[in-house]
Amino acid sequence: IAGDPTEGALVVSAAKAGLVKEKLDARFKRVDEVPFDSKRKLMSTIHTVGSKKIMYTKGGPDIILGLCDQSYVNGRVRKITANDRKKIEKANSDFASEALRVLGFAYKPVKGKDKSEKKLIFVGLQAMIDPPRPEVKMAIDRCEHAGIRVAMITGNHKLTPVAIAKY
């Protein structure tokens, strides 16, 4: 897989589940996109699915969850409950505390030229390992020895960098 490591991890994960990107791209044409933005922490693509258009959104789980008013559970779309939100938030925290990078996923049918990332249907989380490169520990040690204060800046869940720092 070439390109963005996160995108590559998602493509590999989907393939392991029998979802081949090339086949999906041929069947469900991408007709529009709302590119990733670090302020929104989201990315959306719009695809034709039969005669309809569907927006698929991925991003920070807390952001995604905040934009969802429904969830897809056991083959059905239903109103998302406070209990659902608590379970999803706990799963996100559990993954993050294991140093896993977590993305949330949602979708919605699109009417006309609507590109608003609101009133989405939550479908799930994906956690992936994103370990520090082997040379990071030595670089941090050198910086600290030189009197440089090291800080980790990330857009991930607050527990993820804490867990990564333990490596």
Coordinates of N, CA, C and O in Angstrom, one line a residue:
I1 N 0.9 -1.2 0.0 CA 0.0 0.0 0.0 C 0.9 1.2 0.0 O 1.8 1.4 0.8
A2 N 0.6 2.1 -0.9 CA 1.4 3.4 -1.0 C 0.5 4.5 -0.6 O -0.7 4.4 -0.6
G3 N 1.1 5.6 -0.1 CA 0.3 6.8 0.3 C 0.2 6.9 1.8 O 1.0 6.4 2.6
D4 N -0.9 7.5 2.2 CA -1.2 7.8 3.6 C -1.3 6.5 4.4 O -2.1 5.6 4.0
P5 N -0.5 6.4 5.5 CA -0.6 5.1 6.3 C -1.9 4.8 6.8 O -2.3 3.6 6.9
T6 N -2.7 5.8 7.3 CA -4.0 5.5 7.8 C -4.9 5.0 6.7 O -5.6 4.0 6.9
E7 N -4.9 5.6 5.6 CA -5.7 5.1 4.5 C -5.3 3.7 4.1 O -6.2 2.8 3.8
G8 N -4.0 3.5 4.1 CA -3.5 2.1 3.7 C -4.0 1.1 4.7 O -4.4 0.0 4.4
A9 N -4.0 1.4 6.0 CA -4.5 0.5 7.1 C -5.9 0.2 6.9 O -6.4 -0.9 7.0
L10 N -6.7 1.2 6.5 CA -8.1 1.0 6.3 C -8.4 0.1 5.1 O -9.3 -0.8 5.1
V11 N -7.6 0.3 4.0 CA -7.8 -0.5 2.8 C -7.4 -2.0 3.1 O -8.1 -2.9 2.7
V12 N -6.3 -2.2 3.9 CA -5.9 -3.6 4.2 C -7.0 -4.2 5.1 O -7.4 -5.4 4.9
S13 N -7.5 -3.4 6.1 CA -8.5 -4.0 7.0 C -9.8 -4.4 6.2 O -10.4 -5.4 6.5
A14 N -10.2 -3.5 5.3 CA -11.4 -3.8 4.5 C -11.2 -5.1 3.7 O -12.0 -5.9 3.6
A15 N -10.0 -5.2 3.1 CA -9.7 -6.4 2.3 C -9.7 -7.6 3.1 O -10.2 -8.7 2.6
K16 N -9.3 -7.6 4.3 CA -9.3 -8.7 5.2 C -10.8 -9.1 5.5 O -11.1 -10.3 5.8
A17 N -11.7 -8.2 5.4 CA -13.1 -8.4 5.6 C -13.8 -8.8 4.3 O -15.0 -8.9 4.3
G18 N -13.0 -8.9 3.2 CA -13.6 -9.2 1.9 C -14.1 -8.0 1.1 O -14.8 -8.2 0.1
L19 N -13.8 -6.8 1.5 CA -14.2 -5.6 0.8 C -13.0 -5.1 0.0 O -12.1 -4.5 0.7
V20 N -12.9 -5.3 -1.2 CA -11.8 -4.9 -2.1 C -12.0 -3.5 -2.6 O -13.0 -3.3 -3.3
K21 N -11.1 -2.6 -2.3 CA -11.3 -1.2 -2.7 C -11.5 -1.0 -4.2 O -12.4 -0.2 -4.5
E22 N -10.8 -1.7 -5.0 CA -10.9 -1.5 -6.4 C -12.3 -1.9 -6.9 O -12.9 -1.2 -7.8
K23 N -12.9 -2.9 -6.4 CA -14.2 -3.4 -6.7 C -15.3 -2.4 -6.2 O -16.2 -2.1 -6.9
L24 N -15.1 -1.9 -5.0 CA -16.0 -0.9 -4.4 C -16.0 0.4 -5.2 O -17.0 1.0 -5.5
D25 N -14.8 0.8 -5.6 CA -14.6 2.1 -6.4 C -15.3 1.9 -7.7 O -15.9 2.9 -8.2
A26 N -15.3 0.8 -8.3 CA -15.9 0.6 -9.6 C -17.4 0.5 -9.5 O -18.1 1.0 -10.4
R27 N -17.9 0.0 -8.4 CA -19.3 -0.2 -8.2 C -20.0 1.1 -7.7 O -21.2 1.4 -8.1
F28 N -19.3 1.8 -6.8 CA -19.9 3.0 -6.2 C -19.0 4.2 -6.5 O -18.1 4.5 -5.7
K29 N -19.3 4.8 -7.6 CA -18.5 5.9 -8.1 C -18.5 7.1 -7.1 O -19.6 7.5 -6.6
R30 N -17.3 7.6 -6.8 CA -17.2 8.8 -6.0 C -17.6 10.0 -6.8 O -17.0 10.2 -7.9
V31 N -18.6 10.8 -6.4 CA -19.0 12.0 -7.1 C -18.6 13.3 -6.5 O -18.7 14.4 -7.1
D32 N -18.2 13.3 -5.2 CA -17.9 14.5 -4.5 C -17.1 14.1 -3.3 O -17.1 13.0 -2.8
E33 N -16.5 15.2 -2.7 CA -15.7 14.9 -1.5 C -15.6 16.2 -0.7 O -15.7 17.3 -1.2
V34 N -15.6 16.0 0.7 CA -15.3 17.1 1.6 C -14.0 16.7 2.2 O -13.9 15.8 3.0
P35 N -12.8 17.3 1.8 CA -11.5 16.9 2.2 C -11.3 17.0 3.7 O -12.0 17.7 4.4
F36 N -10.4 16.2 4.2 CA -10.0 16.2 5.6 C -9.5 17.6 6.0 O -8.9 18.3 5.2
D37 N -9.9 18.0 7.1 CA -9.5 19.3 7.7 C -9.2 19.1 9.1 O -10.0 18.5 9.9
S38 N -8.0 19.6 9.6 CA -7.6 19.3 11.0 C -8.4 20.0 12.0 O -8.5 19.6 13.1
K39 N -9.1 21.1 11.6 CA -10.1 21.7 12.5 C -11.3 20.9 12.7 O -11.9 20.8 13.8
R40 N -11.9 20.4 11.6 CA -13.1 19.6 11.7 C -12.8 18.2 12.1 O -13.7 17.5 12.7
K41 N -11.6 17.7 11.9 CA -11.2 16.3 12.2 C -12.1 15.3 11.5 O -12.4 14.2 12.0
L42 N -12.4 15.6 10.2 CA -13.4 14.8 9.4 C -12.9 14.7 8.0 O -12.3 15.7 7.5
M43 N -13.4 13.7 7.3 CA -13.4 13.7 5.8 C -14.6 12.9 5.4 O -15.0 12.0 6.0
S44 N -15.2 13.4 4.3 CA -16.4 12.8 3.7 C -16.3 12.6 2.3 O -15.7 13.4 1.6
T45 N -16.8 11.5 1.8 CA -16.9 11.3 0.3 C -18.3 11.0 0.0 O -19.1 10.4 0.8
I46 N -18.8 11.4 -1.2 CA -20.1 11.1 -1.6 C -20.1 10.2 -2.8 O -19.3 10.4 -3.8
H47 N -20.9 9.1 -2.8 CA -20.8 8.1 -3.8 C -22.2 7.8 -4.3 O -23.2 8.0 -3.6
T48 N -22.3 7.4 -5.6 CA -23.6 6.9 -6.1 C -23.7 5.5 -5.7 O -22.8 4.7 -5.8
V49 N -24.9 5.2 -5.2 CA -25.3 3.8 -4.8 C -26.6 3.5 -5.4 O -27.7 4.0 -5.0
G50 N -26.6 2.8 -6.6 CA -27.8 2.7 -7.3 C -28.2 4.0 -7.9 O -27.4 4.8 -8.5
S51 N -29.4 4.4 -7.6 CA -29.9 5.8 -8.1 C -29.8 6.8 -7.0 O -30.2 8.0 -7.2
K52 N -29.2 6.4 -5.8 CA -29.1 7.4 -4.7 C -27.7 7.8 -4.5 O -26.7 7.3 -5.1
K53 N -27.5 8.9 -3.7 CA -26.2 9.3 -3.3 C -26.0 9.1 -1.8 O -27.0 9.4 -1.0
I54 N -24.9 8.6 -1.3 CA -24.6 8.4 0.1 C -23.3 9.1 0.4 O -22.3 9.0 -0.3
M55 N -23.3 9.8 1.6 CA -22.1 10.4 2.1 C -21.6 9.5 3.2 O -22.3 9.0 4.1
Y56 N -20.3 9.2 3.0 CA -19.5 8.4 4.0 C -18.5 9.3 4.7 O -17.8 10.0 4.0
T57 N -18.5 9.3 6.0 CA -17.7 10.2 6.8 C -16.9 9.4 7.8 O -17.3 8.5 8.4
K58 N -15.6 9.8 7.9 CA -14.7 9.2 8.9 C -14.0 10.4 9.6 O -13.8 11.4 9.0
G59 N -13.6 10.1 10.8 CA -12.9 11.1 11.6 C -12.7 10.8 13.0 O -13.0 9.6 13.5
G60 N -12.4 11.8 13.8 CA -12.3 11.6 15.3 C -13.6 11.1 15.8 O -14.6 11.6 15.6
P61 N -13.5 10.0 16.6 CA -14.7 9.4 17.1 C -15.6 10.3 17.9 O -16.9 10.3 17.7
D62 N -15.1 11.2 18.7 CA -15.9 12.2 19.5 C -16.6 13.1 18.5 O -17.7 13.5 18.8
I63 N -15.9 13.6 17.5 CA -16.5 14.5 16.5 C -17.6 13.8 15.7 O -18.7 14.3 15.6
I64 N -17.3 12.6 15.2 CA -18.3 11.8 14.5 C -19.5 11.6 15.3 O -20.7 11.8 14.9
L65 N -19.3 11.1 16.6 CA -20.5 10.8 17.4 C -21.3 12.0 17.7 O -22.6 11.9 17.7
G66 N -20.7 13.2 17.8 CA -21.4 14.4 18.0 C -22.3 14.8 16.8 O -23.2 15.7 17.0
L67 N -22.0 14.3 15.7 CA -22.7 14.7 14.4 C -23.8 13.6 14.1 O -24.5 13.8 13.1
C68 N -23.9 12.6 14.9 CA -24.9 11.5 14.6 C -26.1 11.6 15.5 O -26.0 11.9 16.7
D69 N -27.3 11.4 14.9 CA -28.5 11.3 15.6 C -29.2 9.9 15.5 O -30.2 9.7 16.1
Q70 N -28.5 9.1 14.7 CA -29.0 7.7 14.5 C -27.8 6.8 14.5 O -26.6 7.2 14.4
S71 N -28.0 5.5 14.6 CA -27.0 4.5 14.5 C -27.5 3.3 13.8 O -28.7 3.0 13.7
Y72 N -26.6 2.6 13.2 CA -26.9 1.4 12.4 C -26.5 0.2 13.3 O -25.3 0.0 13.6
V73 N -27.5 -0.6 13.7 CA -27.3 -1.7 14.7 C -28.1 -2.9 14.1 O -29.3 -2.8 13.9
N74 N -27.3 -4.0 14.0 CA -27.9 -5.3 13.6 C -28.8 -5.1 12.3 O -29.9 -5.6 12.2
G75 N -28.3 -4.4 11.3 CA -29.0 -4.2 10.0 C -30.1 -3.2 10.0 O -30.8 -3.1 9.0
R76 N -30.2 -2.5 11.1 CA -31.3 -1.5 11.1 C -30.8 -0.1 11.6 O -29.9 0.0 12.4
V77 N -31.4 0.9 11.1 CA -31.1 2.3 11.5 C -32.1 2.7 12.6 O -33.3 2.5 12.4
R78 N -31.6 3.2 13.7 CA -32.5 3.6 14.8 C -31.9 4.8 15.5 O -30.7 5.1 15.3
K79 N -32.7 5.5 16.3 CA -32.2 6.7 17.0 C -31.1 6.3 17.9 O -31.2 5.2 18.6
I80 N -30.1 7.1 18.0 CA -29.0 6.8 18.9 C -29.4 7.3 20.3 O -29.9 8.3 20.5
T81 N -29.1 6.4 21.3 CA -29.5 6.7 22.6 C -28.3 7.2 23.5 O -27.1 7.0 23.1
A82 N -28.6 7.8 24.6 CA -27.5 8.2 25.5 C -26.7 7.0 25.9 O -25.5 7.1 26.1
N83 N -27.3 5.8 26.1 CA -26.6 4.6 26.5 C -25.7 4.2 25.3 O -24.5 3.8 25.6
D84 N -26.1 4.3 24.1 CA -25.3 4.0 22.9 C -24.1 4.9 23.0 O -22.9 4.4 22.8
R85 N -24.3 6.2 23.2 CA -23.2 7.1 23.2 C -22.1 6.7 24.3 O -20.9 6.8 24.1
K86 N -22.6 6.4 25.5 CA -21.7 6.0 26.6 C -20.9 4.8 26.2 O -19.7 4.7 26.4
K87 N -21.5 3.8 25.6 CA -20.8 2.5 25.1 C -19.8 2.9 24.1 O -18.6 2.3 24.1
I88 N -20.1 3.7 23.1 CA -19.2 4.1 22.1 C -18.0 4.9 22.7 O -16.8 4.6 22.4
E89 N -18.3 5.8 23.6 CA -17.2 6.6 24.2 C -16.3 5.7 25.0 O -15.1 5.9 25.1
K90 N -16.9 4.7 25.7 CA -16.1 3.8 26.5 C -15.2 2.9 25.6 O -14.0 2.8 25.9
A91 N -15.7 2.5 24.5 CA -14.9 1.7 23.6 C -13.8 2.5 23.0 O -12.6 2.1 22.9
N92 N -14.1 3.8 22.7 CA -13.0 4.7 22.2 C -11.9 4.9 23.3 O -10.7 4.8 22.9
S93 N -12.3 5.1 24.5 CA -11.4 5.3 25.6 C -10.5 4.0 25.8 O -9.3 4.1 26.0
D94 N -11.2 2.9 25.8 CA -10.5 1.6 26.0 C -9.5 1.4 24.9 O -8.3 1.0 25.2
F95 N -9.8 1.6 23.6 CA -8.9 1.5 22.6 C -7.7 2.5 22.7 O -6.5 2.1 22.6
A96 N -8.0 3.7 23.0 CA -7.0 4.8 23.1 C -6.1 4.5 24.2 O -4.8 4.7 24.1
S97 N -6.5 3.9 25.3 CA -5.7 3.6 26.5 C -4.7 2.4 26.2 O -3.8 2.2 26.9
E98 N -5.0 1.7 25.1 CA -4.1 0.7 24.6 C -3.1 1.2 23.5 O -2.5 0.4 22.8
A99 N -3.0 2.5 23.4 CA -2.1 3.1 22.4 C -2.6 2.9 21.0 O -1.8 3.0 20.0
L100 N -3.9 2.7 20.8 CA -4.5 2.5 19.5 C -5.0 3.8 18.9 O -5.6 4.5 19.7
R101 N -4.9 4.0 17.7 CA -5.4 5.2 17.0 C -6.9 4.7 16.6 O -7.0 3.7 16.0
V102 N -7.8 5.6 16.9 CA -9.2 5.2 16.6 C -9.9 6.2 15.7 O -9.7 7.4 15.8
L103 N -10.6 5.7 14.7 CA -11.5 6.5 13.8 C -12.9 6.1 14.0 O -13.2 4.9 14.3
G104 N -13.8 7.1 13.9 CA -15.2 6.8 13.9 C -15.7 6.9 12.4 O -15.2 7.6 11.6
F105 N -16.8 6.1 12.2 CA -17.4 6.1 10.8 C -18.9 6.3 10.9 O -19.6 5.8 11.8
A106 N -19.4 7.0 9.9 CA -20.8 7.3 9.8 C -21.2 7.5 8.3 O -20.3 7.6 7.5
Y107 N -22.5 7.6 8.1 CA -23.0 7.8 6.7 C -24.3 8.5 6.8 O -24.9 8.6 7.8
K108 N -24.8 9.0 5.6 CA -26.2 9.4 5.5 C -26.5 9.5 4.0 O -25.7 9.7 3.1
P109 N -27.8 9.3 3.7 CA -28.3 9.5 2.3 C -28.2 11.0 2.0 O -28.4 11.9 2.9
V110 N -27.9 11.4 0.8 CA -27.7 12.8 0.4 C -28.8 13.2 -0.6 O -29.0 12.4 -1.5
K111 N -29.4 14.3 -0.3 CA -30.4 14.8 -1.3 C -29.8 16.1 -1.9 O -29.2 16.9 -1.3
G112 N -29.9 16.1 -3.3 CA -29.4 17.3 -4.0 C -27.9 17.5 -3.8 O -27.2 16.5 -3.9
K113 N -27.5 18.7 -3.6 CA -26.1 19.0 -3.5 C -25.6 19.1 -2.0 O -24.6 19.7 -1.7
D114 N -26.4 18.6 -1.1 CA -26.1 18.6 0.3 C -24.7 18.0 0.6 O -24.5 16.9 0.3
K115 N -23.9 18.8 1.3 CA -22.6 18.3 1.7 C -22.4 18.5 3.2 O -21.3 18.5 3.7
S116 N -23.5 18.7 3.9 CA -23.4 19.0 5.4 C -23.1 17.7 6.1 O -23.7 16.7 5.8
E117 N -22.1 17.8 7.0 CA -21.8 16.6 7.8 C -22.6 16.6 9.1 O -22.0 16.7 10.2
K118 N -23.9 16.5 8.9 CA -24.8 16.6 10.1 C -25.8 15.5 9.9 O -26.1 15.1 8.8
K119 N -26.5 15.2 11.1 CA -27.5 14.2 11.1 C -27.1 12.9 10.4 O -27.7 12.3 9.6
L120 N -25.9 12.4 10.8 CA -25.3 11.2 10.3 C -25.8 10.0 11.1 O -26.3 10.1 12.1
I121 N -25.5 8.8 10.5 CA -25.9 7.5 11.0 C -24.5 6.9 11.4 O -23.7 6.5 10.6
F122 N -24.3 6.7 12.7 CA -23.1 6.1 13.3 C -23.1 4.6 12.9 O -24.0 3.9 13.1
V123 N -21.9 4.2 12.4 CA -21.7 2.7 12.0 C -20.7 2.0 12.8 O -20.7 0.8 13.0
G124 N -19.7 2.7 13.4 CA -18.7 2.0 14.2 C -17.4 2.8 14.3 O -17.2 3.9 13.9
L125 N -16.5 2.1 15.0 CA -15.1 2.5 15.3 C -14.1 1.5 14.7 O -14.4 0.4 14.5
Q126 N -13.0 2.0 14.3 CA -11.9 1.2 14.0 C -10.7 1.6 14.7 O -10.3 2.8 14.7
A127 N -10.0 0.7 15.4 CA -8.8 0.9 16.1 C -7.6 0.3 15.4 O -7.7 -0.8 14.8
M128 N -6.5 1.0 15.3 CA -5.4 0.5 14.6 C -4.1 0.9 15.4 O -4.1 1.9 16.1
I129 N -3.1 0.0 15.3 CA -1.9 0.3 16.0 C -1.1 1.3 15.2 O -1.1 1.2 13.9
D130 N -0.5 2.3 15.8 CA 0.3 3.3 15.2 C 1.5 3.5 16.0 O 1.6 4.6 16.7
P131 N 2.4 2.5 16.1 CA 3.5 2.6 17.0 C 4.5 3.7 16.6 O 4.6 4.0 15.4
P132 N 5.2 4.2 17.6 CA 6.3 5.2 17.3 C 7.4 4.4 16.5 O 7.6 3.2 16.7
R133 N 8.0 5.2 15.6 CA 9.2 4.6 14.9 C 10.3 4.2 15.9 O 10.4 4.8 16.9
P134 N 11.0 3.2 15.5 CA 12.1 2.7 16.4 C 13.1 3.8 16.9 O 13.6 3.8 18.0
E135 N 13.3 4.8 16.0 CA 14.3 5.8 16.3 C 13.8 6.9 17.2 O 14.6 7.8 17.7
V136 N 12.5 6.9 17.5 CA 11.9 8.0 18.3 C 12.5 8.0 19.7 O 12.9 9.1 20.3
K137 N 12.6 6.8 20.4 CA 13.1 6.8 21.7 C 14.5 7.4 21.8 O 14.8 8.2 22.7
M138 N 15.4 7.0 20.9 CA 16.8 7.6 20.9 C 16.7 9.1 20.7 O 17.5 9.8 21.3
A139 N 15.9 9.6 19.8 CA 15.8 11.0 19.5 C 15.3 11.8 20.7 O 15.9 12.8 21.0
I140 N 14.3 11.2 21.4 CA 13.9 11.8 22.7 C 15.0 11.9 23.7 O 15.2 12.9 24.4
D141 N 15.7 10.8 23.9 CA 16.8 10.7 24.8 C 17.8 11.8 24.5 O 18.3 12.5 25.4
R142 N 18.2 11.9 23.2 CA 19.2 12.9 22.8 C 18.7 14.4 23.1 O 19.4 15.2 23.6
C143 N 17.4 14.6 22.8 CA 16.8 15.9 23.1 C 16.9 16.2 24.6 O 17.3 17.3 25.0
E144 N 16.4 15.3 25.4 CA 16.4 15.5 26.8 C 17.8 15.7 27.4 O 18.1 16.6 28.2
H145 N 18.8 14.9 26.9 CA 20.2 15.1 27.3 C 20.7 16.5 26.9 O 21.5 17.0 27.7
A146 N 20.2 17.0 25.8 CA 20.7 18.3 25.4 C 19.9 19.5 26.1 O 20.1 20.6 25.8
G147 N 19.0 19.1 27.0 CA 18.2 20.1 27.7 C 17.0 20.6 26.9 O 16.4 21.6 27.3
I148 N 16.6 19.9 25.9 CA 15.4 20.2 25.1 C 14.2 19.5 25.8 O 14.2 18.3 26.0
R149 N 13.2 20.3 26.1 CA 11.9 19.7 26.6 C 11.1 19.1 25.5 O 10.9 19.8 24.5
V150 N 10.7 17.9 25.6 CA 10.0 17.2 24.5 C 8.5 17.2 24.8 O 8.1 17.0 26.0
A151 N 7.7 17.5 23.8 CA 6.3 17.5 24.0 C 5.7 16.7 22.8 O 6.2 16.7 21.7
M152 N 4.6 16.0 23.1 CA 3.9 15.2 22.0 C 2.6 16.0 21.7 O 1.8 16.3 22.6
I153 N 2.5 16.3 20.4 CA 1.3 17.0 20.0 C 0.5 16.1 19.0 O 1.1 15.5 18.1
T154 N -0.7 15.9 19.3 CA -1.5 14.9 18.5 C -3.0 15.3 18.5 O -3.5 16.0 19.4
G155 N -3.7 14.9 17.4 CA -5.1 15.1 17.3 C -5.9 13.9 17.8 O -7.1 13.9 17.8
N156 N -5.2 12.9 18.4 CA -5.8 11.7 18.8 C -6.5 11.9 20.2 O -6.3 12.9 20.9
H157 N -7.3 10.9 20.6 CA -7.9 10.9 22.0 C -6.8 11.2 23.0 O -5.7 10.7 22.8
K158 N -7.1 11.8 24.1 CA -6.1 12.2 25.1 C -5.4 11.0 25.7 O -4.3 11.1 26.2
L159 N -6.0 9.8 25.7 CA -5.4 8.7 26.3 C -4.4 8.0 25.4 O -3.4 7.3 25.9
T160 N -4.5 8.3 24.1 CA -3.6 7.6 23.1 C -2.1 8.1 23.4 O -1.2 7.2 23.5
P161 N -1.8 9.4 23.4 CA -0.4 9.7 23.6 C 0.1 9.3 25.0 O 1.3 9.0 25.1
V162 N -0.7 9.2 26.0 CA -0.3 8.7 27.3 C 0.2 7.3 27.2 O 1.3 6.9 27.6
A163 N -0.6 6.5 26.5 CA -0.2 5.1 26.3 C 1.0 4.9 25.4 O 1.9 4.1 25.7
I164 N 1.1 5.8 24.4 CA 2.3 5.7 23.5 C 3.5 6.1 24.2 O 4.6 5.5 24.0
A165 N 3.4 7.1 25.1 CA 4.6 7.5 25.8 C 5.2 6.4 26.7 O 6.4 6.4 27.0
K166 N 4.4 5.5 27.1 CA 4.8 4.4 27.9 C 5.7 3.4 27.2 O 6.5 2.6 27.8
Y167 N 5.7 3.4 25.8 CA 6.5 2.6 25.0 C 7.9 3.0 25.3 O 8.9 2.9 25.0

